[in-house]
Coordinates of C-alpha atoms in Angstrom, one line a residue:
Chain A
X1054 CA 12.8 -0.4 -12.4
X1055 CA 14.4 -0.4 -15.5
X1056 CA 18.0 -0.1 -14.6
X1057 CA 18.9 -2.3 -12.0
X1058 CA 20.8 -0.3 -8.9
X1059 CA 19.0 2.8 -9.7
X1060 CA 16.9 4.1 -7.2
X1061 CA 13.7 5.9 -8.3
X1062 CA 10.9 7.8 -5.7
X1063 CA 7.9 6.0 -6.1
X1064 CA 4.5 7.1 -3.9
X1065 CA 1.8 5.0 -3.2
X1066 CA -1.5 6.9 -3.5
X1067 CA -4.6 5.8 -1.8
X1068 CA -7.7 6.9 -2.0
X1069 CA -10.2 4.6 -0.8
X1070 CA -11.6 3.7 2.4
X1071 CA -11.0 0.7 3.7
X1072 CA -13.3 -2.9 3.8
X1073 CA -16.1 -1.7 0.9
X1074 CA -13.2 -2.6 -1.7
X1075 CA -10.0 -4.6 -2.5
X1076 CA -8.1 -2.0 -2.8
X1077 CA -7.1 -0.7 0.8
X1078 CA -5.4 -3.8 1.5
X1079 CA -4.2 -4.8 -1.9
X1080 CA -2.0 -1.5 -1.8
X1081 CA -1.1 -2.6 1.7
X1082 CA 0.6 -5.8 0.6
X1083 CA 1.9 -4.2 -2.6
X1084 CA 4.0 -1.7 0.0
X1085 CA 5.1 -4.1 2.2
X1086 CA 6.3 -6.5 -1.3
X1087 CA 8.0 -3.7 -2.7
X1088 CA 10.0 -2.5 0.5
X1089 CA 11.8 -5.4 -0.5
X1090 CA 13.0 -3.6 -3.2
X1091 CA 15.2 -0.8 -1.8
X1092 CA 13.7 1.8 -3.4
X1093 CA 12.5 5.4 -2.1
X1094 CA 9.0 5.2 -1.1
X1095 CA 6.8 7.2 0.7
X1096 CA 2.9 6.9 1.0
X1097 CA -0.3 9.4 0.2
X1098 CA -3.4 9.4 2.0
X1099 CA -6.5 11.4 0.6
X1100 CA -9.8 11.7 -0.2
X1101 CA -11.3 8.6 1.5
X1102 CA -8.1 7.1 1.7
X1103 CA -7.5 8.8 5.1
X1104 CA -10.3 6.3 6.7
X1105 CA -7.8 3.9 6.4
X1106 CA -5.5 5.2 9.1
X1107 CA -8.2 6.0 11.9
X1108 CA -7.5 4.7 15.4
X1109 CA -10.1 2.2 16.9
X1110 CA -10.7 -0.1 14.0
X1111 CA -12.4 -2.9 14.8
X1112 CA -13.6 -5.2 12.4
X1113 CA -15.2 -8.0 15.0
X1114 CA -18.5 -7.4 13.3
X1115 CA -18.1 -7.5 9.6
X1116 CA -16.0 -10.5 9.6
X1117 CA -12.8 -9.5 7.8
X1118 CA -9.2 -9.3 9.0
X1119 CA -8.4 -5.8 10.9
X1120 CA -5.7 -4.5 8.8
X1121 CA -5.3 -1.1 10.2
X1122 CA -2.3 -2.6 12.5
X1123 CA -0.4 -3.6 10.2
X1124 CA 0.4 0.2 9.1
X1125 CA 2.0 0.3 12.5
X1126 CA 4.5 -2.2 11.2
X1127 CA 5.4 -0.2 7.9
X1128 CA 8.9 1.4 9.9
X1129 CA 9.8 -2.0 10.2
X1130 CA 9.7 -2.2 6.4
X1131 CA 12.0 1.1 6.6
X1132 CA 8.9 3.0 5.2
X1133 CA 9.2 6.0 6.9
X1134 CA 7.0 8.9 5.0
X1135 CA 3.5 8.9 5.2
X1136 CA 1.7 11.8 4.2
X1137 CA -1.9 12.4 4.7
X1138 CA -3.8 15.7 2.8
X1139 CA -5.6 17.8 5.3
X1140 CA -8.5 19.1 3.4
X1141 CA -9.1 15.5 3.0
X1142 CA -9.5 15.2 6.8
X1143 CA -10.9 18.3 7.3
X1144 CA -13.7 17.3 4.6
X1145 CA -14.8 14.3 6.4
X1146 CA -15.1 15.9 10.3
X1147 CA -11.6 14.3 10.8
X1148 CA -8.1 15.3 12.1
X1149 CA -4.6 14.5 13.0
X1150 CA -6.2 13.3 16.7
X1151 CA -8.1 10.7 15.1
X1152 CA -5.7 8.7 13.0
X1153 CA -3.0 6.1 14.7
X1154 CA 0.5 7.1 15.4
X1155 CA 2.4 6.0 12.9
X1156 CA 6.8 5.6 13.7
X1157 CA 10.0 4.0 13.1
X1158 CA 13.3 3.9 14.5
X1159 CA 16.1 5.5 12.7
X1160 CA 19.5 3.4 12.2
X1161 CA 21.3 6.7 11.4
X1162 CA 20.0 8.1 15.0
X1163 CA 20.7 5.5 17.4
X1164 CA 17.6 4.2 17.2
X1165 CA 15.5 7.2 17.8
X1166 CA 11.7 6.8 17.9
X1167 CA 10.7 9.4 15.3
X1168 CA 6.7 10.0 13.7
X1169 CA 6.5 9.2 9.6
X1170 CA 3.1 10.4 9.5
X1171 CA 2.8 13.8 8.5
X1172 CA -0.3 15.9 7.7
X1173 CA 0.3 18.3 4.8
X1174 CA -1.8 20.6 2.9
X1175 CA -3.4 19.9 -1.1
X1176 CA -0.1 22.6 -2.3
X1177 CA 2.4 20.8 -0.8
X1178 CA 1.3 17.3 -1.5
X1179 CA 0.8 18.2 -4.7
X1180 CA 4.4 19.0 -5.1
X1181 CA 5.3 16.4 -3.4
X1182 CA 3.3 14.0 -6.0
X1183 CA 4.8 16.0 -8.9
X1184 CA 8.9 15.0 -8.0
X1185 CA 7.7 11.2 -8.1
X1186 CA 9.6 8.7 -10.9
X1187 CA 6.5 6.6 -10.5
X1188 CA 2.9 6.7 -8.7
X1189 CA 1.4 3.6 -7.8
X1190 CA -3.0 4.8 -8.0
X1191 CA -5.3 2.4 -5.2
Chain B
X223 CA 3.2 14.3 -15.6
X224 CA 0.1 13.4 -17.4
X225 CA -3.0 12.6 -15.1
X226 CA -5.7 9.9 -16.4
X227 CA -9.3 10.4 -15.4
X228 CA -11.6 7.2 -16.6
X229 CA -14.5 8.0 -14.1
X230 CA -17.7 10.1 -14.3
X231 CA -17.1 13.0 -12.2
X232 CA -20.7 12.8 -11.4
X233 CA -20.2 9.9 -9.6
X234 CA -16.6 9.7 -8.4
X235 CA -14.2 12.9 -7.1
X236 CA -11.0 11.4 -9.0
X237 CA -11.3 14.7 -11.2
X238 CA -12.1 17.2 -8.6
X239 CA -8.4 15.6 -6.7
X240 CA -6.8 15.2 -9.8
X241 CA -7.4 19.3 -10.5
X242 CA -6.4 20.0 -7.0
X243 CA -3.3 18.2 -7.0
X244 CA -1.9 18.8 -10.5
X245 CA 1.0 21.1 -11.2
X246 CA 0.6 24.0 -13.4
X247 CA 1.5 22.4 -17.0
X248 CA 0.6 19.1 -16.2
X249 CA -2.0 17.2 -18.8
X250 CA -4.9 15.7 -18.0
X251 CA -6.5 13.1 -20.5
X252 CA -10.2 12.6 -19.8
X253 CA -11.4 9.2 -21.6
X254 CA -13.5 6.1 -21.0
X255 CA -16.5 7.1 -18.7
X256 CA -14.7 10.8 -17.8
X257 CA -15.6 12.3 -21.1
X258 CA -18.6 13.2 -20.1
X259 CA -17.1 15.7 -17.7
X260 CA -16.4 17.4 -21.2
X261 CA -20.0 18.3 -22.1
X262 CA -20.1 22.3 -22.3
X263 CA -22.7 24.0 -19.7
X264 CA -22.4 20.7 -17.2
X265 CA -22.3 21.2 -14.1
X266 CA -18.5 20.5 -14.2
X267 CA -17.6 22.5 -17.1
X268 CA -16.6 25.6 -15.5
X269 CA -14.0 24.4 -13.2
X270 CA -12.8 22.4 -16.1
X271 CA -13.0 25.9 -17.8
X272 CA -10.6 27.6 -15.0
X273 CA -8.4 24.0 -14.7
X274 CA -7.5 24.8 -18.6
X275 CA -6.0 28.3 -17.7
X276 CA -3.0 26.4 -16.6
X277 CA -3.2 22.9 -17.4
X278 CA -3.6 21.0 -21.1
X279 CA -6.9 19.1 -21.0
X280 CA -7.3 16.3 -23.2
X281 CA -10.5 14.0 -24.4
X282 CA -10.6 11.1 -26.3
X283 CA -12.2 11.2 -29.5
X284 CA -13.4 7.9 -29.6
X285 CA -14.9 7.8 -26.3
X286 CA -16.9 10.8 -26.7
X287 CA -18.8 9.5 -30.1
X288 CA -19.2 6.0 -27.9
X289 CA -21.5 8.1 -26.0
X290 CA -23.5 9.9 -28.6
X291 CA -21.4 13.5 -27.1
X292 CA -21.0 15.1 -30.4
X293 CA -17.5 17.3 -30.5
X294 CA -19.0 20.3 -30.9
X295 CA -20.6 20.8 -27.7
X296 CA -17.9 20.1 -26.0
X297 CA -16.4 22.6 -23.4
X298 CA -14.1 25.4 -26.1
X299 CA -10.4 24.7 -26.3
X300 CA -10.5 21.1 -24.7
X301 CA -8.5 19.2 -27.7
X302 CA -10.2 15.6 -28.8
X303 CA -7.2 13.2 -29.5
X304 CA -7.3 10.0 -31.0
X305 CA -5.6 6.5 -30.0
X306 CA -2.2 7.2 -31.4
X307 CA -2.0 10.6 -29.9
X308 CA -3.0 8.9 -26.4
X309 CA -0.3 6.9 -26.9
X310 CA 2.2 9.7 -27.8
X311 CA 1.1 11.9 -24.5
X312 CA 2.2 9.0 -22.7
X313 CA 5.5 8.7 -24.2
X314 CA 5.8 12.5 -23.9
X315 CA 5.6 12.5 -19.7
X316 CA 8.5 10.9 -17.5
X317 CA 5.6 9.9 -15.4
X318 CA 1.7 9.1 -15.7
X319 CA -0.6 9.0 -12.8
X320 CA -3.8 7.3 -13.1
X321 CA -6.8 8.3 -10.9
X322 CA -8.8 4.9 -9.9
Chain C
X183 CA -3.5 -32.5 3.3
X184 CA -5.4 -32.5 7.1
X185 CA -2.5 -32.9 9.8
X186 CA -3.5 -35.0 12.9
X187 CA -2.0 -34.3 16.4
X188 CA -3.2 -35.7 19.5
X189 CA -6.6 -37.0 17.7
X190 CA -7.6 -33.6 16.0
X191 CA -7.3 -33.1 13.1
X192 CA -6.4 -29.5 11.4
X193 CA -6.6 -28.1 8.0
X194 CA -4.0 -27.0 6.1
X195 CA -3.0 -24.7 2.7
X196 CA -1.3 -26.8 0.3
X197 CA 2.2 -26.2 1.5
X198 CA 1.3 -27.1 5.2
X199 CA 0.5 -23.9 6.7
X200 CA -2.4 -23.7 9.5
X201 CA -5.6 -22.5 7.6
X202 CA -6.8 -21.1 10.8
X203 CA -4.6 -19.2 12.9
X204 CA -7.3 -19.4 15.9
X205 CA -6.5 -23.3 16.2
X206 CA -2.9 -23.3 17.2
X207 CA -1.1 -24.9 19.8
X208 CA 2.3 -25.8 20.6
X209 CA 1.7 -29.6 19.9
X210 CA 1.4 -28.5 16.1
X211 CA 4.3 -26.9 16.1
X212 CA 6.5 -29.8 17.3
X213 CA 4.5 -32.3 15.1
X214 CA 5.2 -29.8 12.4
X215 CA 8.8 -29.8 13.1
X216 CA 8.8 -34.2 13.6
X217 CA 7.5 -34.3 10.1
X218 CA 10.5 -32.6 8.6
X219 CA 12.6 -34.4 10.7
X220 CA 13.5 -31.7 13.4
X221 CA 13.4 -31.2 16.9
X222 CA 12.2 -28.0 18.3
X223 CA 14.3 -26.8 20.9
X224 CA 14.1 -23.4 23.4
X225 CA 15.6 -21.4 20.4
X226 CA 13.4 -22.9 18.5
X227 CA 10.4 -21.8 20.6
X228 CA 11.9 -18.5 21.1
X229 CA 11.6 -17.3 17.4
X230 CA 8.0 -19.6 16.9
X231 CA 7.1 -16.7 20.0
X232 CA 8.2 -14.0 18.8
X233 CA 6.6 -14.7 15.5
X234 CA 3.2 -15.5 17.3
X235 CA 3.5 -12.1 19.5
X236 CA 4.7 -9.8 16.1
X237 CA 1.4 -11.2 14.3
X238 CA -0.5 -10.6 17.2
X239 CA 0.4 -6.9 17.2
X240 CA 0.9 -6.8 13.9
X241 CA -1.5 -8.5 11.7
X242 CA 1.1 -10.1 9.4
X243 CA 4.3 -12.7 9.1
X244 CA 7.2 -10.3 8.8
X245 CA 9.4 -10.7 5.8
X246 CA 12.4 -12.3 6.4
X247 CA 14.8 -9.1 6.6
X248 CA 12.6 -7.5 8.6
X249 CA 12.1 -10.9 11.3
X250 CA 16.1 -10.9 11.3
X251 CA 16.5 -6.9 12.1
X252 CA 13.5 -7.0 14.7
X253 CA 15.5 -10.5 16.7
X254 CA 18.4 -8.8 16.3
X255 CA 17.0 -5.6 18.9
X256 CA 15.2 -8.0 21.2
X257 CA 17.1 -11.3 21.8
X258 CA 20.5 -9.5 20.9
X259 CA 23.0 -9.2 18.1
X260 CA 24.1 -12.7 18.3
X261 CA 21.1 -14.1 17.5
X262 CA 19.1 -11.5 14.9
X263 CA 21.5 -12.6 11.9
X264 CA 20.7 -15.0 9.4
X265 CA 23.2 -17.8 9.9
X266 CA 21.9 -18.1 13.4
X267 CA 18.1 -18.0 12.1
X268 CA 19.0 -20.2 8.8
X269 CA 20.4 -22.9 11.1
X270 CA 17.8 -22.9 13.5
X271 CA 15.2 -23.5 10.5
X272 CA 17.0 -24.2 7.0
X273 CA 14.0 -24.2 5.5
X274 CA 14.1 -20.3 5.8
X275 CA 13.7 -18.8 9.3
X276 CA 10.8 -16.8 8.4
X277 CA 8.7 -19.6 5.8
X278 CA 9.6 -22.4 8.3
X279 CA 8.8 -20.6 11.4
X280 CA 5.8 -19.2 10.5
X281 CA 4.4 -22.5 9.7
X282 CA 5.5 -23.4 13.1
X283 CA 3.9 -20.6 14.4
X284 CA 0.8 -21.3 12.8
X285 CA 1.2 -18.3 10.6
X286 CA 0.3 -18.1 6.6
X287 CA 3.4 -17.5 4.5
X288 CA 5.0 -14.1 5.0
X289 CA 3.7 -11.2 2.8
X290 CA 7.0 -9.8 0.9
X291 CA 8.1 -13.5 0.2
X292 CA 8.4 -14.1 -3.2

């Protein structure tokens, strides 16, 4: 962020599932810092990263915190775009049915309850990767 | 944009996304442990091969004679670059995306 | 530095914050609120509970901006602003009131 007032498009892309490693939940807390910062962010989900948005988590067993809720909070944090690849579901015997709904409320719409998660094929997230100032790699 | 690979593409799929992803006339650098993706008549050359039809593939010198991979049996029209050059394809893309 | 209410005692992070979340109860909260020379009213008690029931669904403190926005659509404008919240805890509503709570530190304070 170079020049201060100057917003740039950053994207977030994950790629790992969660609990085996760090970084699920290190890019997590990263988001949720950054949204301080006013800037236009939206999030990718592919490859294994899409495990991290499956409904149902319950991490009881393994003994670690069940972060999965807290990507329900992420309007709160005005982050609004969430994209997920669907060859990267479709690889791994998943679809849209099986990930949480993700929403948030939209100030210029009185409020309205509106979905950021969106599923979207490799050509258009590839585009969408490609208009990016910055990418952030977990 | 210039893509990074450092992983094996034997063991991880960061290449296989990154050459899905990528935008015709992106670069991708393969260094550190993702040369080896470089070795001609692997079982990754040939996508590599149809990747380089509208991409500019890059592998670092340096990390290719760590490895005892000798330059000429690399995959044809992959370009070894050195350090400095790494540095200057950095410098030469607005953005850089590193695959983890 | 342990704190000790009621004959318990509880462990704490180095700037007072529960360690466990599970151990909670109200009497920390107030003994909490003694030690820095407050008394915890019901607007007190109604941010401390919202806190408690955000982390619950949650999973995390909510950052400061966002813990203002999210009183402001469920207790009214009137109260989801930060003069209200900063006079309630001047400590910082959300650092101060998560302590309360029995929270750790908000993620997205820096």
């Amino acid at each position: 962020m170079s020049e201060e007032g100057t917003i740039k498009k950053l994207m977030y892309v994950n790629r790992k599932a969660p609990y085996g490693t760090i970084y699920a939940l290190e890019s997590l807390e990263v988001v949720l810092i950054g949204a301080a910062f006013d800037q236009d962010v939206c999030l990718a989900f592919l490859d294994d990263g899409v495990f991290q948005l499956t409904e149902g988590q319950n991490t009881d067993g393994i003994g670690m915190k069940n972060f999965s809720k807290t990507y329900t909070a992420l309007g709160d944090y005005e982050v609004t775009r969430i994209y997920v690849e669907r060859e990267s579901l479709e690889a791994r015997g998943l679809s849209e049915t099986d990930l949480q709904e993700l929403t948030y409320e939209d100030e210029d719409d009185d409020w309205a309850e509106k979905p950021s998660l969106h599923i979207v094929g490799s050509d258009e997230l590839a585009q969408l990767m490609a208009e990016q100032d910055v990418v952030f790699s977990f | 944009m210039l893509h990074l690979i450092n992983k094996s593409p034997f063991e991880r799929n960061a290449l296989d996304s990154c050459l899905r992803l990528a935008q015709d006339s992106h670069a991708v650098l393969l260094f550190e442990d993702a040369v080896v993706a470089a070795m001609d008549g692997s079982a990754q050359a040939e996508c590599l091969q149809e990747a380089m039809n509208r991409l500019s593939v890059y592998v670092l010198g340096p990390d290719l004679e760590a490895r005892g991979l000798p330059k000429e049996r690399i995959v044809e029209g992959l370009e070894v670059i050195d350090y400095d050059r790494f540095v200057a394809l950095t410098c030469e893309h607005d953005t850089t995306q590193s695959w983890l | 530095m342990p704190l000790e209410v009621n004959g318990k005692s509880y462990e704490t992070d180095e700037e007072g914050y529960l360690a466990n979340i599970n151990e909670w109860e109200p009497a920390l909260a107030d003994a909490m609120a003694q030690a820095d020379g407050a008394e915890l009213g019901d607007n007190h008690w109604e941010v401390i509970n919202f806190l408690r029931e955000y982390y619950e669904e949650y999973q995390i403190a909510p950052a400061v901006r966002v813990l203002t926005k999210a009183i402001g659509k469920k207790l009214g404008k009137d109260k989801g602003n930060s003069k209200y919240l900063y006079e309630l805890f001047p400590y910082g509503p959300a650092k101060q009131a998560c302590k309360y709570a029995g929270l750790p530190k908000p993620t997205g304070c820096v």
